[in-house]
Short mmCIF file of C-alpha atoms in Angstrom, two decimals:
data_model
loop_
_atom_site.label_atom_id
_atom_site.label_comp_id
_atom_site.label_asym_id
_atom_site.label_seq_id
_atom_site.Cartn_x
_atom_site.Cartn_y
_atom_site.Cartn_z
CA UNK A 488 27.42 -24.91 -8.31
CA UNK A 489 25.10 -27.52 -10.05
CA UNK A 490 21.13 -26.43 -10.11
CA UNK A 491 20.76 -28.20 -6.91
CA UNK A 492 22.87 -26.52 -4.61
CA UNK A 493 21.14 -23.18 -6.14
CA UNK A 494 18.04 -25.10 -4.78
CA UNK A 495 19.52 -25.26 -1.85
CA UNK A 496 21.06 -21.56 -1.34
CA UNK A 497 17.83 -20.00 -2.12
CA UNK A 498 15.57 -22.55 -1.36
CA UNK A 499 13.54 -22.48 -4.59
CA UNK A 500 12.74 -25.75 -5.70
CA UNK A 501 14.54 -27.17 -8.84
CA UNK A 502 11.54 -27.42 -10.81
CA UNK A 503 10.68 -23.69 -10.46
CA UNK A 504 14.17 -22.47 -10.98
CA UNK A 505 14.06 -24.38 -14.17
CA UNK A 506 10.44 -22.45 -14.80
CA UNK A 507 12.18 -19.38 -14.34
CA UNK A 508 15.33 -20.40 -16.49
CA UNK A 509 12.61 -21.15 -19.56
CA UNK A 510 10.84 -17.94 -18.51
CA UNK A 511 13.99 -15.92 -19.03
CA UNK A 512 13.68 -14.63 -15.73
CA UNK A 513 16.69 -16.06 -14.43
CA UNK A 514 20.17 -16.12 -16.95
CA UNK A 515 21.57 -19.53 -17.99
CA UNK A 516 24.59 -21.01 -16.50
CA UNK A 517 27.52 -21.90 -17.97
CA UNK A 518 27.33 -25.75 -19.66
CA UNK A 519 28.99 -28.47 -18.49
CA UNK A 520 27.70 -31.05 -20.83
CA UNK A 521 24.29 -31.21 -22.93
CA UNK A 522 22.12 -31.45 -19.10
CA UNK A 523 24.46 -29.78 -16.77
CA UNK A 524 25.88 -26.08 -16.15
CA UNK A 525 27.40 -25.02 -13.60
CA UNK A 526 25.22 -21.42 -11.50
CA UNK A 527 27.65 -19.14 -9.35
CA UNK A 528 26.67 -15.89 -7.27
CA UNK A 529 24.63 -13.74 -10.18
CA UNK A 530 22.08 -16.86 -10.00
CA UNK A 531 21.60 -17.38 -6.23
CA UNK A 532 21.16 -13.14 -6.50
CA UNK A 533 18.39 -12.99 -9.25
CA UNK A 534 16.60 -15.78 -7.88
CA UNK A 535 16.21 -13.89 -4.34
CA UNK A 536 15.38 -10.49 -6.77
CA UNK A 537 12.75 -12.71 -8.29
CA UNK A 538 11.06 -14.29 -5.96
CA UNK A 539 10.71 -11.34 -3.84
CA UNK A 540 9.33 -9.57 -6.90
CA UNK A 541 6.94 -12.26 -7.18
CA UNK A 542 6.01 -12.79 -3.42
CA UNK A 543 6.94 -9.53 -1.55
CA UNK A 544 5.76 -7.64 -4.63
CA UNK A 545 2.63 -9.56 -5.87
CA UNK A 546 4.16 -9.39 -9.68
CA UNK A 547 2.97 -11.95 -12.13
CA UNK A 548 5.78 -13.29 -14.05
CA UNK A 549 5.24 -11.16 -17.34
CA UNK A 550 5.41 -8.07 -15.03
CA UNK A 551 8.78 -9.75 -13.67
CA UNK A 552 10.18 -10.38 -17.15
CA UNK A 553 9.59 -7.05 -18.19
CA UNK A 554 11.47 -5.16 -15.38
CA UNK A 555 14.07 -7.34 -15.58
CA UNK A 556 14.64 -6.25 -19.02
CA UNK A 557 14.30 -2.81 -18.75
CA UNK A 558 17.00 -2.93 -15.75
CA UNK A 559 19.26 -4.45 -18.38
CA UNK A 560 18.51 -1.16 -20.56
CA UNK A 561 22.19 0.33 -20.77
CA UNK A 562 20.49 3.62 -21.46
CA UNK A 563 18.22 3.62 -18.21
CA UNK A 564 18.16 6.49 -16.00
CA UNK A 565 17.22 6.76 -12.88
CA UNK A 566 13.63 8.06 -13.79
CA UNK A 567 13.52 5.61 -16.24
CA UNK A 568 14.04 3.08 -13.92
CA UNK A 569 11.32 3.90 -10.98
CA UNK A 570 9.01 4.66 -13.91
CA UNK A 571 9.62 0.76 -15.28
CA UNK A 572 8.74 -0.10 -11.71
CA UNK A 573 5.79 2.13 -11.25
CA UNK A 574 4.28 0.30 -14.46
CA UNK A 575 5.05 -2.90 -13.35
CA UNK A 576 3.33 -3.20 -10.18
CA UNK A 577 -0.29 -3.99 -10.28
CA UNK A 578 -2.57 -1.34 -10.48
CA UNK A 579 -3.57 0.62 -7.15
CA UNK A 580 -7.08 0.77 -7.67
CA UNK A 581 -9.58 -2.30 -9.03
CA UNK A 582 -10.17 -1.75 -12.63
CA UNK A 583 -13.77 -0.94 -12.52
CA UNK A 584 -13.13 1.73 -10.35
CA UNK A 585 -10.55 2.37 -12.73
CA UNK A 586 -12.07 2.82 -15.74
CA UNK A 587 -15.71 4.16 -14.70
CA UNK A 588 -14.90 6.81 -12.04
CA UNK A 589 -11.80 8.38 -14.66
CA UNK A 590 -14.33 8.48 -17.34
CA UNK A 591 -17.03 10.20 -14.84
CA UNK A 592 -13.93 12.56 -13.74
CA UNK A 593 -13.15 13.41 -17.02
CA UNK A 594 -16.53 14.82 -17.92
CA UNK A 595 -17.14 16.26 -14.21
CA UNK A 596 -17.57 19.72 -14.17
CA UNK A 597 -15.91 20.11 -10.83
CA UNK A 598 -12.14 21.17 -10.82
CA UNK A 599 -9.69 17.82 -10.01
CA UNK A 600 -8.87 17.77 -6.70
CA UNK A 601 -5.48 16.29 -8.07
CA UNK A 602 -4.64 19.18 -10.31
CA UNK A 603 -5.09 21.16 -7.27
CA UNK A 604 -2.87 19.76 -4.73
CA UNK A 605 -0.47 19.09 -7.74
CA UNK A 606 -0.08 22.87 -7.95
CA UNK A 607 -0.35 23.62 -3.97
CA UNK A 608 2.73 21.04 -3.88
CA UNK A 609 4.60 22.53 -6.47
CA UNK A 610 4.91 18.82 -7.35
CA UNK A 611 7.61 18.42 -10.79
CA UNK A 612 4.91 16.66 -12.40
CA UNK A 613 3.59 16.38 -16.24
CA UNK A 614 -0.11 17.72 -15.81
CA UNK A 615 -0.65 14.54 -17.75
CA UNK A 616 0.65 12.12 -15.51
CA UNK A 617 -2.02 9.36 -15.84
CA UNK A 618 -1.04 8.61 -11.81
CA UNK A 619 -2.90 12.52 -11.80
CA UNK A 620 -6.27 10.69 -13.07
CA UNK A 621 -6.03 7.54 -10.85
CA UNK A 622 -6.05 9.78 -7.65
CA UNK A 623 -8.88 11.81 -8.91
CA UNK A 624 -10.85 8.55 -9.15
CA UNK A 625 -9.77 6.99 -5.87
CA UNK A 626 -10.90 9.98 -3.59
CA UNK A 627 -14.00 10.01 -5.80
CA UNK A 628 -14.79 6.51 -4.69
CA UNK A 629 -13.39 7.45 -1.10
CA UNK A 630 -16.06 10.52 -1.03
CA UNK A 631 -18.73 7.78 -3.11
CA UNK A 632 -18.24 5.36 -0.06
CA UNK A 633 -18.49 8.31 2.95
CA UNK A 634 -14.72 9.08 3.23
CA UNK A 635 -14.46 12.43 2.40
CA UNK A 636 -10.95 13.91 3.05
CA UNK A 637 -10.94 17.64 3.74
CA UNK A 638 -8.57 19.73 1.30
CA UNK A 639 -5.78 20.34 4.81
CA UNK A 640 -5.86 16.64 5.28
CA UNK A 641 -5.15 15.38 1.80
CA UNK A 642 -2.27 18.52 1.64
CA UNK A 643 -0.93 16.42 5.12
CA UNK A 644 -1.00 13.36 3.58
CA UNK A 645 1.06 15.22 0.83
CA UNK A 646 3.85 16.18 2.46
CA UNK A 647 4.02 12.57 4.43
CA UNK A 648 4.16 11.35 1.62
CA UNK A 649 6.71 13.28 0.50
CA UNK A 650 8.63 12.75 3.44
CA UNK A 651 8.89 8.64 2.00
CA UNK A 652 9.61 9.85 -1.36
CA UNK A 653 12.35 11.68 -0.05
CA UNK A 654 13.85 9.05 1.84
CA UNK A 655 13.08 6.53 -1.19
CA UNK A 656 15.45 8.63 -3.23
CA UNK A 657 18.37 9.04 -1.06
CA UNK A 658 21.26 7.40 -0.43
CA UNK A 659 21.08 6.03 -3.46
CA UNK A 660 24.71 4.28 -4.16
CA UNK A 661 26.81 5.68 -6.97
CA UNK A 662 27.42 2.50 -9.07
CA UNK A 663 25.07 2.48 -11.67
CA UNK A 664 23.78 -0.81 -11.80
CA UNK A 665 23.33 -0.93 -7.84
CA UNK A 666 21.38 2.11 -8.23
CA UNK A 667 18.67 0.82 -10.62
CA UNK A 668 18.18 -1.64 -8.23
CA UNK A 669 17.75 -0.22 -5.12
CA UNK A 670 15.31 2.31 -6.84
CA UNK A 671 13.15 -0.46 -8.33
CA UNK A 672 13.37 -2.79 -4.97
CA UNK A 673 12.41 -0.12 -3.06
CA UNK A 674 9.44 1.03 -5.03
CA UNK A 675 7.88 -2.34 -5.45
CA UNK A 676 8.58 -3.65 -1.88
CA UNK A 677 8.39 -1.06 0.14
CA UNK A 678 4.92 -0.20 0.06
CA UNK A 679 4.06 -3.26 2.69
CA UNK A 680 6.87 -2.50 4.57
CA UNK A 681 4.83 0.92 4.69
CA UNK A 682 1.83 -0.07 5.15
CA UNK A 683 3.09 -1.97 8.17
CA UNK A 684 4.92 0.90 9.57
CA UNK A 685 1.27 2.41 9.37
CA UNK A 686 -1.02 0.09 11.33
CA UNK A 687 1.85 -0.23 14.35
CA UNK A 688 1.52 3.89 14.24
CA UNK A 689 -2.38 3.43 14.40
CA UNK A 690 -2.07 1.42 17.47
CA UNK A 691 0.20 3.42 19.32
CA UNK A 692 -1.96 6.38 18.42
CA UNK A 693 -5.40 5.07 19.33
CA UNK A 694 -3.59 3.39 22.87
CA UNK A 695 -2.04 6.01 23.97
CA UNK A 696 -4.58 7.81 26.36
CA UNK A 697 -5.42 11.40 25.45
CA UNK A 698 -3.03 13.35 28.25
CA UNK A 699 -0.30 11.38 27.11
CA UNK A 700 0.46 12.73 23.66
CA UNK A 701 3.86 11.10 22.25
CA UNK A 702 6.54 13.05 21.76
CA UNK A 703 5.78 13.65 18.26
CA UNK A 704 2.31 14.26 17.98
CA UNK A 705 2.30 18.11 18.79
CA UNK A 706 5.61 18.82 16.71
CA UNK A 707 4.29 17.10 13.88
CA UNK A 708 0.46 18.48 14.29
CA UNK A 709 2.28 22.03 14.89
CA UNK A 710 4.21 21.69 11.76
CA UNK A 711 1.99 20.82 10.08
CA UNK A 712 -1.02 23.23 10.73
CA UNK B 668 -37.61 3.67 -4.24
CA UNK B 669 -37.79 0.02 -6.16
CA UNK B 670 -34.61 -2.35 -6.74
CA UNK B 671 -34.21 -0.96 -10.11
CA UNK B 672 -33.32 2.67 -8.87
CA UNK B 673 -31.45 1.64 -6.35
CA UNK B 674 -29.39 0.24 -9.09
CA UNK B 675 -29.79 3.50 -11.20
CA UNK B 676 -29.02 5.61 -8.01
CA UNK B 677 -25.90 3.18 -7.45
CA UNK B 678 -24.45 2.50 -11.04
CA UNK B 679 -24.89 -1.14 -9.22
CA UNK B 680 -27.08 -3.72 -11.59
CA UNK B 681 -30.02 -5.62 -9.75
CA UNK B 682 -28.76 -8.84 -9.90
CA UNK B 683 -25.31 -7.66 -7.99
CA UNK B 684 -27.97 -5.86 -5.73
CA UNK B 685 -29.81 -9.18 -5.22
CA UNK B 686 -26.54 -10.65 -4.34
CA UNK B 687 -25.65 -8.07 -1.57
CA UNK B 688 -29.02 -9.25 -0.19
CA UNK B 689 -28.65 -13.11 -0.26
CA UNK B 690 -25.20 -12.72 1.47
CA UNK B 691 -26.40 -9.61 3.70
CA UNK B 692 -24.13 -7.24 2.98
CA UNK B 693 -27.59 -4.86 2.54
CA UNK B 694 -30.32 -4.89 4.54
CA UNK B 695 -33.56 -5.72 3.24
CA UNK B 696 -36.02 -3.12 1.81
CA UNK B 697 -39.52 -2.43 3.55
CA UNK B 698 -41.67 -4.97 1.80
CA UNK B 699 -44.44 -4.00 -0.34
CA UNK B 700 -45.30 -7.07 -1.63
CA UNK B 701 -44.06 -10.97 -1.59
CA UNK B 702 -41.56 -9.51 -4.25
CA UNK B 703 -41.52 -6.43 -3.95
CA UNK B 704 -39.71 -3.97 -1.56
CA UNK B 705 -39.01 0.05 -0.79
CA UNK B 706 -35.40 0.85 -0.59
CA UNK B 707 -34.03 4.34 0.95
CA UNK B 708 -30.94 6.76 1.37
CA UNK B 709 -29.52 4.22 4.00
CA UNK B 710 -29.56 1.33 1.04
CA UNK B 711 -27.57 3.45 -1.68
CA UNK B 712 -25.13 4.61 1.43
CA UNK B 713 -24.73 0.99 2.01
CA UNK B 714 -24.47 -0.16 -1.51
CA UNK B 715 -21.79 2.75 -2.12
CA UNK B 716 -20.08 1.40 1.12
CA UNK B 717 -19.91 -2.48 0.14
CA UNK B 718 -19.02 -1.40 -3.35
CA UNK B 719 -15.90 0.82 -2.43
CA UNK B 720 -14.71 -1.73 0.28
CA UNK B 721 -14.83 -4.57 -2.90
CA UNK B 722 -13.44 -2.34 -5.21
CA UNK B 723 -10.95 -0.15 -3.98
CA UNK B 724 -10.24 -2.03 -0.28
CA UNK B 725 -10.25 -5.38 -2.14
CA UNK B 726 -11.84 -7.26 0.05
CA UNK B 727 -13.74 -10.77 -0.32
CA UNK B 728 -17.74 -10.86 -0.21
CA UNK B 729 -16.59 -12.62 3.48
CA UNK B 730 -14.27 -9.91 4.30
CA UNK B 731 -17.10 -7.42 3.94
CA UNK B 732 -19.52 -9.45 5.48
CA UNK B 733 -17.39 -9.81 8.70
CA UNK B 734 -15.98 -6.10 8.75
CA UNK B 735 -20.10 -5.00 8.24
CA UNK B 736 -20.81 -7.05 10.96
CA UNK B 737 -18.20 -6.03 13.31
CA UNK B 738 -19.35 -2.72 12.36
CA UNK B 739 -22.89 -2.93 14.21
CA UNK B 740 -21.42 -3.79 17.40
CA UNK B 741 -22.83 -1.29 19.78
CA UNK B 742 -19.78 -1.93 22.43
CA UNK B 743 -17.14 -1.29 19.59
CA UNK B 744 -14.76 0.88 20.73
CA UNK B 745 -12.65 2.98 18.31
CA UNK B 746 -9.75 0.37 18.98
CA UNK B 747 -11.62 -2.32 18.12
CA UNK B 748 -13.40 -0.90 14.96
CA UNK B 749 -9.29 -0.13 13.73
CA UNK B 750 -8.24 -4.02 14.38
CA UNK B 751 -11.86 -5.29 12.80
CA UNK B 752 -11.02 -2.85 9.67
CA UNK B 753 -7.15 -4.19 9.69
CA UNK B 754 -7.95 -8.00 10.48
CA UNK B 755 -10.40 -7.72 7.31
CA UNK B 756 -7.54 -6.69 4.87
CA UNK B 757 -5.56 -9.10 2.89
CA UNK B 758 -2.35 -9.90 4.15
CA UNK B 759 0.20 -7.28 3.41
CA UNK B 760 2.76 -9.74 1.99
CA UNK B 761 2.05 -13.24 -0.03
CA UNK B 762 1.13 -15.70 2.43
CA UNK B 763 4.32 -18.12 1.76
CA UNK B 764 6.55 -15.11 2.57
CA UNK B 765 4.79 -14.71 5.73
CA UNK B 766 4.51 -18.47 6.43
CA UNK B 767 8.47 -19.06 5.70
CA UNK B 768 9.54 -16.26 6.66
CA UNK B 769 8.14 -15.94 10.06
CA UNK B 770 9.36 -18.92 10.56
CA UNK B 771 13.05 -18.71 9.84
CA UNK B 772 12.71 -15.48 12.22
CA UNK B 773 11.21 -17.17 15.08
CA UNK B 774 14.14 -19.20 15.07
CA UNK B 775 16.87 -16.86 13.97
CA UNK B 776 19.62 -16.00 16.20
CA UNK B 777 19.36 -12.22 15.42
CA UNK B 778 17.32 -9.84 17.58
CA UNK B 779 14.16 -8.90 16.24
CA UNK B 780 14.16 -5.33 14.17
CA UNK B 781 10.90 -4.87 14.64
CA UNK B 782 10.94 -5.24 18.63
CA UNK B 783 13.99 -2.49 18.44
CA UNK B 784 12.05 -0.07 16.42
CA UNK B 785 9.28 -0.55 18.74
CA UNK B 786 11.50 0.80 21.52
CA UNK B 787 13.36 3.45 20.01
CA UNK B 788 9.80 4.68 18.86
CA UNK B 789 8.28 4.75 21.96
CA UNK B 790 5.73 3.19 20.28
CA UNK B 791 2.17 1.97 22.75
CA UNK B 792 2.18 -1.60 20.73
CA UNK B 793 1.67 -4.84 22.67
CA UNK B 794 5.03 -6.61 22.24
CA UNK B 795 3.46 -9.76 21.19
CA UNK B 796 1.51 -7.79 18.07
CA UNK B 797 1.86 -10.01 15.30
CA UNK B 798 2.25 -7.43 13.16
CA UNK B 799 5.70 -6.81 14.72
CA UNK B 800 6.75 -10.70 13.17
CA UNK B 801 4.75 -9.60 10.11
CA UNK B 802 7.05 -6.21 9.81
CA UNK B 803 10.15 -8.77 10.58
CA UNK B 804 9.49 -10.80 8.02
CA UNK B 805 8.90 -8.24 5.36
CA UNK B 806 12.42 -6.18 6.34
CA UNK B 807 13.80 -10.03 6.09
CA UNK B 808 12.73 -11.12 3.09
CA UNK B 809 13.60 -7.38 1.22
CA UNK B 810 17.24 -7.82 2.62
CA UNK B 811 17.45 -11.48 0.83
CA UNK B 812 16.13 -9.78 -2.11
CA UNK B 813 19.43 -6.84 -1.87
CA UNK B 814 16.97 -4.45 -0.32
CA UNK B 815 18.43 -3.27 2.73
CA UNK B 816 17.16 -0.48 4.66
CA UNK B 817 19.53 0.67 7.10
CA UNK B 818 18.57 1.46 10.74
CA UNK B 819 18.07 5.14 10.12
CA UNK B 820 16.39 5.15 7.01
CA UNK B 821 13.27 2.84 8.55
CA UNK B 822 13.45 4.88 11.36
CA UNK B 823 12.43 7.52 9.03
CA UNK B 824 10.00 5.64 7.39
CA UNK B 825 8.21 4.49 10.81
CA UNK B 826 8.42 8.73 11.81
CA UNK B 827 6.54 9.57 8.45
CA UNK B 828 4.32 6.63 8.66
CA UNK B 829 3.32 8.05 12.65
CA UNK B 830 2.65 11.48 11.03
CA UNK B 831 0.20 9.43 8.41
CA UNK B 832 -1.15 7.68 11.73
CA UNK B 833 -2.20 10.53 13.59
CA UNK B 834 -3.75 12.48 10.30
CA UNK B 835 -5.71 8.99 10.39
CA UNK B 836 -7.24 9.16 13.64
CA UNK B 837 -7.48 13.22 14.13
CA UNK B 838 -10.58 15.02 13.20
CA UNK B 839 -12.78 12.10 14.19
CA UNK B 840 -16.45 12.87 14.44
CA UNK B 841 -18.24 13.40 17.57
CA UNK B 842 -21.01 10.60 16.59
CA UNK B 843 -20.18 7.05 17.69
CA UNK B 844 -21.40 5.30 14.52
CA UNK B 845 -20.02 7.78 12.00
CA UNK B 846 -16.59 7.84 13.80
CA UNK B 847 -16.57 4.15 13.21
CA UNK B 848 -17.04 4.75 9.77
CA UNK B 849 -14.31 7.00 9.30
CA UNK B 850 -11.93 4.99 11.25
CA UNK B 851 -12.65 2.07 8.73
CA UNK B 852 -12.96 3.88 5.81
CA UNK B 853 -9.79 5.14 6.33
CA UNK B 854 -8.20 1.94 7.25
CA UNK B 855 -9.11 -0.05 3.90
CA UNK B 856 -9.13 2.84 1.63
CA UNK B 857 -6.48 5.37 2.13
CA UNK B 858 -3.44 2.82 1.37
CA UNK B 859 -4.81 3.14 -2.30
CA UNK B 860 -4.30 7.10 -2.03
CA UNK B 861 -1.25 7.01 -0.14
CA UNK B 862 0.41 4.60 -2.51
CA UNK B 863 -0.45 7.37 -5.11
CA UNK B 864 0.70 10.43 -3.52
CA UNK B 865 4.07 8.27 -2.95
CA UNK B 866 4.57 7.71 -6.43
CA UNK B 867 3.40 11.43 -7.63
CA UNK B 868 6.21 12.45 -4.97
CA UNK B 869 8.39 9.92 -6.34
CA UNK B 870 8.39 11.49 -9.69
CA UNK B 871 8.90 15.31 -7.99
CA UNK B 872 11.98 14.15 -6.24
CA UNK B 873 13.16 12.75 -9.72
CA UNK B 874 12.62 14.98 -12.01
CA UNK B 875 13.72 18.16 -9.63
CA UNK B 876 17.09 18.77 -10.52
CA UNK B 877 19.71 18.75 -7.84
CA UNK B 878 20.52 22.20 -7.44
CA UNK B 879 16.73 22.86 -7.25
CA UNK B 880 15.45 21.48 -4.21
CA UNK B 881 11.65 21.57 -3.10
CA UNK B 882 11.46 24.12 -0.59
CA UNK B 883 10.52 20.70 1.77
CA UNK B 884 13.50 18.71 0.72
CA UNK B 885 16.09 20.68 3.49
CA UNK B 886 13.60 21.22 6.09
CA UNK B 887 12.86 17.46 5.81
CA UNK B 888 16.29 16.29 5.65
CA UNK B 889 17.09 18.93 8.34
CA UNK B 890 14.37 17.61 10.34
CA UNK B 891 15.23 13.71 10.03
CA UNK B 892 19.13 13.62 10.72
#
């Protein structure tokens, strides 16, 4: 197909698609002449894996250029490939917050309240992980700002969390290739489809009267206690 | 205490503090003089508040302005403090996925994911919740992108996301006001933490090698098929 019926099946304008063409973020077709080529399949796919990078994900386009080329890393494994996606998604926290409550943390005499629940877990993680640091300075802020999570409540959150992870990782297909990209798809844009999934389970909680637990509430508080 | 250790007692410099006053987001100080005033505990708890809903909620000076406001209302009920804190959040996706997106779904021929998960979950969410289109739209535009999450899988998610939900809204305080507090605190700041624990969890699941489970990995599994 010419660049305008790739317009068409993926409804990106022309003028962007060529944007992402000079960007490198989408491949080149094959030429026709000096100002044709002709696109196929492979484009209309990485223009719906960029855009949704872009949108769904919030990426800026150097953040999209870089995945894109570690995906194409032969040597890539599966680590490899949710850590390229972990560093390519905007950080969690502001970077104030960032940068002055890890350097408070650092010097704070207290014990990390990561480091903690890292061991409690029995997490597989480098002690170093810098992701380690950032959650030591977002429940600082939390407990700055009045949101103080108790040490059973953050070890729930845990093991929900866990619970995603889990499910993030599974059924992951065989092929290769497929597999790098259902890992990195599903950590960048699944974290609003999370979120989501969250404020629909906050309703239900808070409307559902008091002597009418749902089904899950007491197996899940039970299991967890 | 003057404006200048309110800023020392808040890491907050005056003229940001003289902001938070021009806009309201703090109250004024008891005046001692035509420019002079007496700040107390309740400013630097305020100034922490505004500063972590900024920072690590990102939310506009408006945002925080209408969420603070919201906040006072002495007939807000612990429903509405939850959709005050939720409506004040950014959109969870861009807005032109939302925009286009919702609108190929209103139209699309397909039932509605969102409404069936709604069902199967039991969940007490007004049908017409447009955070149901919102959660279509998301699943919608992650399928175009190769993303697919089978019917199970988000199932899954939704049942961890619940357990997340009622950690959210348990342990409330007795006290009206501060039981607002939590319920928006936890709102706009625990996505931050939650993202984090995902990835931390993430990176467990990785690096744990398969014949090594985490003693959660069966009893999950077990639990979910």
């Amino acid at each position: 197909m010419r660049i305008s019926a790739l317009s068409e099946a993926t409804g990106v304008p022309v003028p962007t698609l060529k944007f992402y063409l000079r960007e490198g973020l989408l491949h080149p077709g094959e030429p026709l002449s000096r100002t044709r080529a002709e696109y196929d399949v492979t484009h209309v796919q990485r223009v719906h894996l960029v855009r949704a990078l872009r949108e769904i994900g919030g990426l800026e386009v150097g953040a999209v250029s870089r995945l894109l080329r570690a995906l194409e890393d032969p040597q890539l494994t599966r680590l490899g490939a949710m850590a390229a996606a972990q560093e390519a998604l905007p950080p969690l926290t502001a970077p104030s917050v960032e940068r002055n409550d890890i350097a408070e943390h650092e010097g704070a005499p207290h014990p990390s309240r990561a480091q903690a629940l890292r061991v409690e877990q029995a997490w597989c993680v480098d002690p170093s992980d810098p992701l380690l640091a950032q959650l030591d300075a977002t429940l600082g802020a939390c407990a700055t700002a009045g949101l103080d999570l108790g040490h059973a409540r953050l070890s729930r959150y845990a093991r929900a969390a866990r619970a995603v992870a889990v499910e993030d990782l599974a059924s992951v297909p065989d092929d290769p290739a497929a597999a790098m990209r259902q890992v990195v798809l599903g950590t960048v844009l699944l974290d609003p489809v999370l979120a989501i999934l969250r404020r629909l389970a906050q309703r239900d909680v808070a409307n559902r009267p008091n002597d009418q637990p749902h089904a899950d509430t007491l197996s899940e508080r039970h299991r967890n206690d």
